[in-house]
GROMACS .gro file of C-alpha atoms in nm:
model
  280
    1MET     CA    1  15.574  11.698  14.394
    2SER     CA    2  15.786  11.471  14.616
    3TYR     CA    3  15.932  11.143  14.466
    4VAL     CA    4  15.849  10.813  14.625
    5PRO     CA    5  16.097  10.553  14.612
    6GLU     CA    6  16.015  10.230  14.460
    7SER     CA    7  16.105  10.058  14.782
    8SER     CA    8  15.869  10.212  14.981
    9VAL     CA    9  15.540  10.113  14.771
   10ASN     CA   10  15.332   9.873  14.968
   11ILE     CA   11  15.320   9.550  14.731
   12ASP     CA   12  15.134   9.220  14.840
   13LYS     CA   13  15.401   8.974  14.766
   14ARG     CA   14  15.188   8.689  14.890
   15ASN     CA   15  14.929   8.731  14.591
   16PRO     CA   16  15.057   8.978  14.327
   17HIS     CA   17  14.770   8.858  14.074
   18PRO     CA   18  14.406   8.892  14.123
   19THR     CA   19  14.227   8.566  14.198
   20MET     CA   20  13.885   8.444  14.113
   21LYS     CA   21  13.633   8.409  14.357
   22PHE     CA   22  13.417   8.124  14.269
   23ARG     CA   23  13.144   8.209  14.516
   24ALA     CA   24  13.084   8.521  14.327
   25VAL     CA   25  13.089   8.287  14.013
   26ILE     CA   26  12.813   8.063  14.164
   27ALA     CA   27  12.590   8.360  14.285
   28GLY     CA   28  12.628   8.497  13.930
   29TRP     CA   29  12.533   8.161  13.786
   30LEU     CA   30  12.237   8.153  14.018
   31VAL     CA   31  12.118   8.497  13.926
   32ALA     CA   32  12.148   8.419  13.556
   33THR     CA   33  11.940   8.079  13.604
   34GLY     CA   34  11.661   8.270  13.795
   35VAL     CA   35  11.639   8.530  13.495
   36ALA     CA   36  11.663   8.256  13.234
   37GLY     CA   37  11.377   8.076  13.403
   38LEU     CA   38  11.178   8.386  13.437
   39LEU     CA   39  11.213   8.481  13.073
   40TYR     CA   40  11.146   8.129  12.961
   41VAL     CA   41  10.793   8.139  13.151
   42ALA     CA   42  10.725   8.466  12.976
   43GLY     CA   43  10.812   8.303  12.641
   44LEU     CA   44  10.578   8.017  12.729
   45ALA     CA   45  10.310   8.270  12.824
   46LEU     CA   46  10.355   8.457  12.485
   47GLY     CA   47  10.370   8.142  12.283
   48PHE     CA   48  10.049   8.018  12.401
   49SER     CA   49   9.883   8.372  12.384
   50SER     CA   50   9.956   8.385  12.004
   51PHE     CA   51   9.866   8.044  11.922
   52ASP     CA   52   9.557   8.013  11.686
   53ALA     CA   53   9.372   7.678  11.663
   54TRP     CA   54   9.211   7.777  11.349
   55ASN     CA   55   9.535   7.827  11.181
   56ALA     CA   56   9.762   7.551  11.340
   57ALA     CA   57  10.028   7.541  11.067
   58GLY     CA   58  10.078   7.929  11.027
   59SER     CA   59  10.082   7.956  11.434
   60ALA     CA   60  10.327   7.662  11.463
   61LYS     CA   61  10.564   7.820  11.224
   62GLY     CA   62  10.559   8.157  11.381
   63ILE     CA   63  10.590   8.019  11.720
   64GLY     CA   64  10.896   7.823  11.602
   65ILE     CA   65  11.056   8.148  11.475
   66GLY     CA   66  10.959   8.340  11.794
   67THR     CA   67  11.109   8.063  12.009
   68ALA     CA   68  11.456   8.074  11.821
   69ILE     CA   69  11.442   8.446  11.877
   70TRP     CA   70  11.339   8.450  12.242
   71MET     CA   71  11.582   8.164  12.319
   72ILE     CA   72  11.868   8.393  12.214
   73ILE     CA   73  11.736   8.697  12.384
   74THR     CA   74  11.690   8.491  12.707
   75TRP     CA   75  12.068   8.350  12.703
   76VAL     CA   76  12.214   8.705  12.620
   77ALA     CA   77  11.991   8.881  12.883
   78ALA     CA   78  12.048   8.603  13.140
   79LEU     CA   79  12.406   8.578  13.102
   80PHE     CA   80  12.477   8.967  13.073
   81LEU     CA   81  12.315   9.004  13.428
   82GLY     CA   82  12.493   8.686  13.569
   83GLY     CA   83  12.839   8.806  13.478
   84MET     CA   84  12.753   9.156  13.603
   85PHE     CA   85  12.627   9.024  13.940
   86ALA     CA   86  12.947   8.802  13.970
   87SER     CA   87  13.128   9.137  13.931
   88TRP     CA   88  12.960   9.291  14.188
   89PHE     CA   89  12.955   9.011  14.431
   90ASP     CA   90  13.335   8.999  14.388
   91GLY     CA   91  13.347   9.363  14.463
   92ARG     CA   92  13.667   9.485  14.320
   93ASN     CA   93  13.711   9.756  14.056
   94ASP     CA   94  13.918   9.543  13.820
   95ASP     CA   95  13.780   9.513  13.451
   96THR     CA   96  13.980   9.210  13.353
   97MET     CA   97  13.864   9.027  13.638
   98GLY     CA   98  13.511   9.114  13.597
   99ALA     CA   99  13.528   8.989  13.250
  100LEU     CA  100  13.678   8.661  13.357
  101HIS     CA  101  13.408   8.631  13.634
  102GLY     CA  102  13.154   8.672  13.347
  103VAL     CA  103  13.304   8.418  13.130
  104THR     CA  104  13.304   8.176  13.385
  105VAL     CA  105  12.961   8.213  13.486
  106TRP     CA  106  12.898   8.159  13.092
  107GLY     CA  107  13.092   7.822  13.117
  108LEU     CA  108  12.918   7.707  13.434
  109SER     CA  109  12.593   7.778  13.271
  110VAL     CA  110  12.656   7.621  12.953
  111THR     CA  111  12.805   7.303  13.125
  112MET     CA  112  12.503   7.283  13.363
  113THR     CA  113  12.269   7.314  13.069
  114ALA     CA  114  12.438   7.027  12.865
  115LEU     CA  115  12.452   6.807  13.163
  116TRP     CA  116  12.085   6.862  13.234
  117LEU     CA  117  11.989   6.810  12.868
  118ALA     CA  118  12.186   6.492  12.869
  119LEU     CA  119  12.012   6.348  13.164
  120GLY     CA  120  11.665   6.454  13.039
  121LEU     CA  121  11.750   6.298  12.713
  122GLY     CA  122  11.890   5.962  12.845
  123HIS     CA  123  11.573   5.954  13.086
  124SER     CA  124  11.348   6.010  12.807
  125MET     CA  125  11.515   5.735  12.568
  126SER     CA  126  11.515   5.481  12.845
  127GLY     CA  127  11.169   5.537  12.920
  128HIS     CA  128  11.054   5.538  12.541
  129GLY     CA  129  11.282   5.239  12.485
  130GLY     CA  130  11.098   5.064  12.761
  131MET     CA  131  10.750   5.139  12.661
  132MET     CA  132  10.824   5.045  12.302
  133GLY     CA  133  10.961   4.717  12.416
  134MET     CA  134  10.621   4.658  12.620
  135HIS     CA  135  10.421   4.749  12.293
  136ALA     CA  136  10.635   4.511  12.101
  137ASP     CA  137  10.593   4.225  12.323
  138GLY     CA  138  10.198   4.276  12.339
  139ASP     CA  139  10.192   4.302  11.940
  140ASN     CA  140  10.395   3.975  11.925
  141ALA     CA  141  10.185   3.808  12.163
  142ARG     CA  142   9.902   3.898  11.937
  143GLY     CA  143  10.070   3.794  11.632
  144SER     CA  144  10.044   4.158  11.482
  145ASN     CA  145  10.286   4.399  11.327
  146PRO     CA  146  10.331   4.716  11.501
  147SER     CA  147  10.430   4.902  11.199
  148ALA     CA  148  10.131   4.802  11.017
  149MET     CA  149   9.913   4.890  11.333
  150ALA     CA  150  10.038   5.237  11.327
  151GLY     CA  151   9.928   5.281  10.993
  152GLY     CA  152   9.990   5.599  10.768
  153GLY     CA  153  10.262   5.665  10.536
  154ALA     CA  154  10.409   5.492  10.235
  155VAL     CA  155  10.660   5.296  10.463
  156ALA     CA  156  10.385   5.171  10.685
  157VAL     CA  157  10.189   5.040  10.399
  158LEU     CA  158  10.493   4.860  10.250
  159ASP     CA  159  10.544   4.722  10.602
  160ALA     CA  160  10.186   4.592  10.602
  161ASN     CA  161  10.214   4.429  10.271
  162ILE     CA  162  10.548   4.262  10.342
  163ALA     CA  163  10.414   4.139  10.671
  164PHE     CA  164  10.134   4.001  10.479
  165GLN     CA  165  10.359   3.766  10.317
  166LEU     CA  166  10.491   3.653  10.655
  167THR     CA  167  10.154   3.549  10.818
  168GLY     CA  168  10.272   3.200  10.889
  169ARG     CA  169  10.561   3.320  11.109
  170GLU     CA  170  10.502   3.364  11.482
  171HIS     CA  171  10.683   3.673  11.516
  172GLY     CA  172  10.672   3.962  11.229
  173GLY     CA  173  11.017   4.012  11.064
  174SER     CA  174  10.923   4.265  10.787
  175ALA     CA  175  11.144   4.546  10.948
  176PRO     CA  176  11.474   4.439  10.849
  177ILE     CA  177  11.335   4.356  10.487
  178VAL     CA  178  11.174   4.717  10.484
  179ALA     CA  179  11.501   4.874  10.582
  180ALA     CA  180  11.699   4.685  10.346
  181LEU     CA  181  11.456   4.780  10.063
  182ILE     CA  182  11.474   5.180  10.169
  183ALA     CA  183  11.848   5.155  10.147
  184ASN     CA  184  11.847   5.018   9.802
  185HIS     CA  185  11.948   4.656   9.907
  186ASP     CA  186  11.724   4.476   9.697
  187ASP     CA  187  11.938   4.150   9.689
  188THR     CA  188  11.960   4.161  10.077
  189ALA     CA  189  11.578   4.203  10.093
  190SER     CA  190  11.491   3.928   9.875
  191ALA     CA  191  11.729   3.700  10.066
  192LEU     CA  192  11.587   3.782  10.401
  193LEU     CA  193  11.220   3.731  10.237
  194ALA     CA  194  11.318   3.400  10.110
  195ALA     CA  195  11.480   3.293  10.446
  196ASP     CA  196  11.148   3.422  10.643
  197THR     CA  197  10.904   3.251  10.404
  198GLY     CA  198  11.116   2.936  10.305
  199THR     CA  199  11.097   2.993   9.938
  200THR     CA  200  11.355   3.052   9.669
  201GLN     CA  201  11.531   3.402   9.639
  202ALA     CA  202  11.419   3.431   9.279
  203SER     CA  203  11.051   3.388   9.418
  204ALA     CA  204  11.127   3.644   9.681
  205ALA     CA  205  11.253   3.907   9.422
  206GLN     CA  206  10.943   3.840   9.200
  207ALA     CA  207  10.709   3.900   9.500
  208LEU     CA  208  10.911   4.229   9.573
  209GLN     CA  209  10.914   4.331   9.231
  210ARG     CA  210  10.530   4.338   9.264
  211LEU     CA  211  10.566   4.600   9.519
  212SER     CA  212  10.795   4.829   9.338
  213PRO     CA  213  10.551   5.131   9.334
  214GLN     CA  214  10.527   5.092   9.718
  215ILE     CA  215  10.881   5.065   9.758
  216GLY     CA  216  10.935   5.378   9.524
  217LEU     CA  217  10.717   5.558   9.759
  218ALA     CA  218  10.851   5.436  10.067
  219ARG     CA  219  11.213   5.531   9.950
  220ALA     CA  220  11.098   5.883   9.869
  221GLU     CA  221  10.901   5.917  10.190
  222ALA     CA  222  11.200   5.805  10.390
  223LYS     CA  223  11.456   6.061  10.215
  224MET     CA  224  11.198   6.330  10.263
  225THR     CA  225  11.188   6.275  10.640
  226ALA     CA  226  11.564   6.239  10.655
  227ASP     CA  227  11.587   6.558  10.479
  228ARG     CA  228  11.335   6.727  10.706
  229THR     CA  229  11.514   6.581  11.022
  230ALA     CA  230  11.849   6.714  10.901
  231HIS     CA  231  11.717   7.047  10.843
  232TYR     CA  232  11.569   7.108  11.178
  233LEU     CA  233  11.866   6.928  11.343
  234ALA     CA  234  12.102   7.178  11.187
  235MET     CA  235  11.844   7.478  11.261
  236MET     CA  236  11.852   7.383  11.626
  237LEU     CA  237  12.230   7.380  11.636
  238TRP     CA  238  12.303   7.684  11.472
  239ILE     CA  239  12.060   7.853  11.685
  240ALA     CA  240  12.222   7.694  11.996
  241PHE     CA  241  12.558   7.811  11.852
  242ILE     CA  242  12.461   8.166  11.793
  243SER     CA  243  12.273   8.201  12.122
  244SER     CA  244  12.575   8.053  12.322
  245PHE     CA  245  12.836   8.262  12.148
  246LEU     CA  246  12.633   8.618  12.203
  247ALA     CA  247  12.593   8.496  12.546
  248LEU     CA  248  12.962   8.452  12.588
  249LEU     CA  249  13.000   8.804  12.466
  250ALA     CA  250  12.724   8.949  12.687
  251ALA     CA  251  12.852   8.765  13.000
  252ALA     CA  252  13.222   8.898  12.920
  253ILE     CA  253  13.081   9.255  12.870
  254GLY     CA  254  12.841   9.230  13.174
  255GLY     CA  255  13.125   9.147  13.407
  256SER     CA  256  13.356   9.430  13.270
  257LEU     CA  257  13.070   9.680  13.318
  258GLY     CA  258  12.978   9.542  13.656
  259ALA     CA  259  13.344   9.572  13.775
  260SER     CA  260  13.397   9.940  13.650
  261HIS     CA  261  13.082  10.043  13.812
  262ILE     CA  262  13.117   9.874  14.131
  263HIS     CA  263  13.103  10.205  14.298
  264ARG     CA  264  12.721  10.208  14.233
  265VAL     CA  265  12.676   9.908  14.451
  266TYR     CA  266  12.952   9.965  14.719
  267HIS     CA  267  12.961  10.334  14.728
  268LEU     CA  268  13.107  10.538  14.980
  269ARG     CA  269  12.939  10.551  15.312
  270LYS     CA  270  12.993  10.777  15.624
  271TYR     CA  271  12.927  10.581  15.946
  272PRO     CA  272  12.927  10.777  16.277
  273ALA     CA  273  13.233  10.741  16.471
  274ARG     CA  274  13.210  10.506  16.766
  275PRO     CA  275  13.215  10.707  17.084
  276THR     CA  276  13.530  10.626  17.286
  277SER     CA  277  13.570  10.652  17.658
  278ARG     CA  278  13.783  10.989  17.797
  279LEU     CA  279  13.998  10.942  18.075
  280SER     CA  280  13.924  11.251  18.279
   0.00000   0.00000   0.00000
């Protein structure tokens, strides 16, 4: 075996380190987005197929659990394929750069998903606020209380009873009073009621004292609603965290595997030699 001097080795000094191809990253992200959309449609089809109208509560619970599992599977499968295709589009047999391409595809997917959710929630909240304002203007013009019109629940009943004491006002002002009562600020609630009705604070406190059973039910209902909301919000955040973390690992593994099996895509091909003219 002959020794090759170090000075004779061909080294590209202009770019000694491998670089990332963002065109490959964007292409991998497009593949991941397409796969995710396809799996989401399949999940919706499965959810609607398994829904039982005669057992709505049980079906809703099962669909909720299935949705969480399907979301994790969708993220993992889509980002795994996205990272793998990014490495294939890169076209280099480099496991490290393949994993980095996969991680970058994951980062782009998470960023675009967060941006899409932020824009969607902002548009939904602005539209909901505008419609609520229109309903509030219409109810005030009719001299009615929106919470009382909604009906149902101890909070709505308490709101209706307090609004009944404010009948002489042109615009109902029971919402701040109900909020103060639910927050256990009885003095503030009695002061607001006294200011709205033009009576003394002692009279307002006595009026609210007669509503103590309804106030207790409204507080319990508000606490139960807050606990349920916090529970579901925490569960959604944990699902988002687990799916994102597993998708990160899947994207890195997919990118590394795609780079190590690059020969399956760009395998050696033999082309016929181009004929050359010969001088006779």
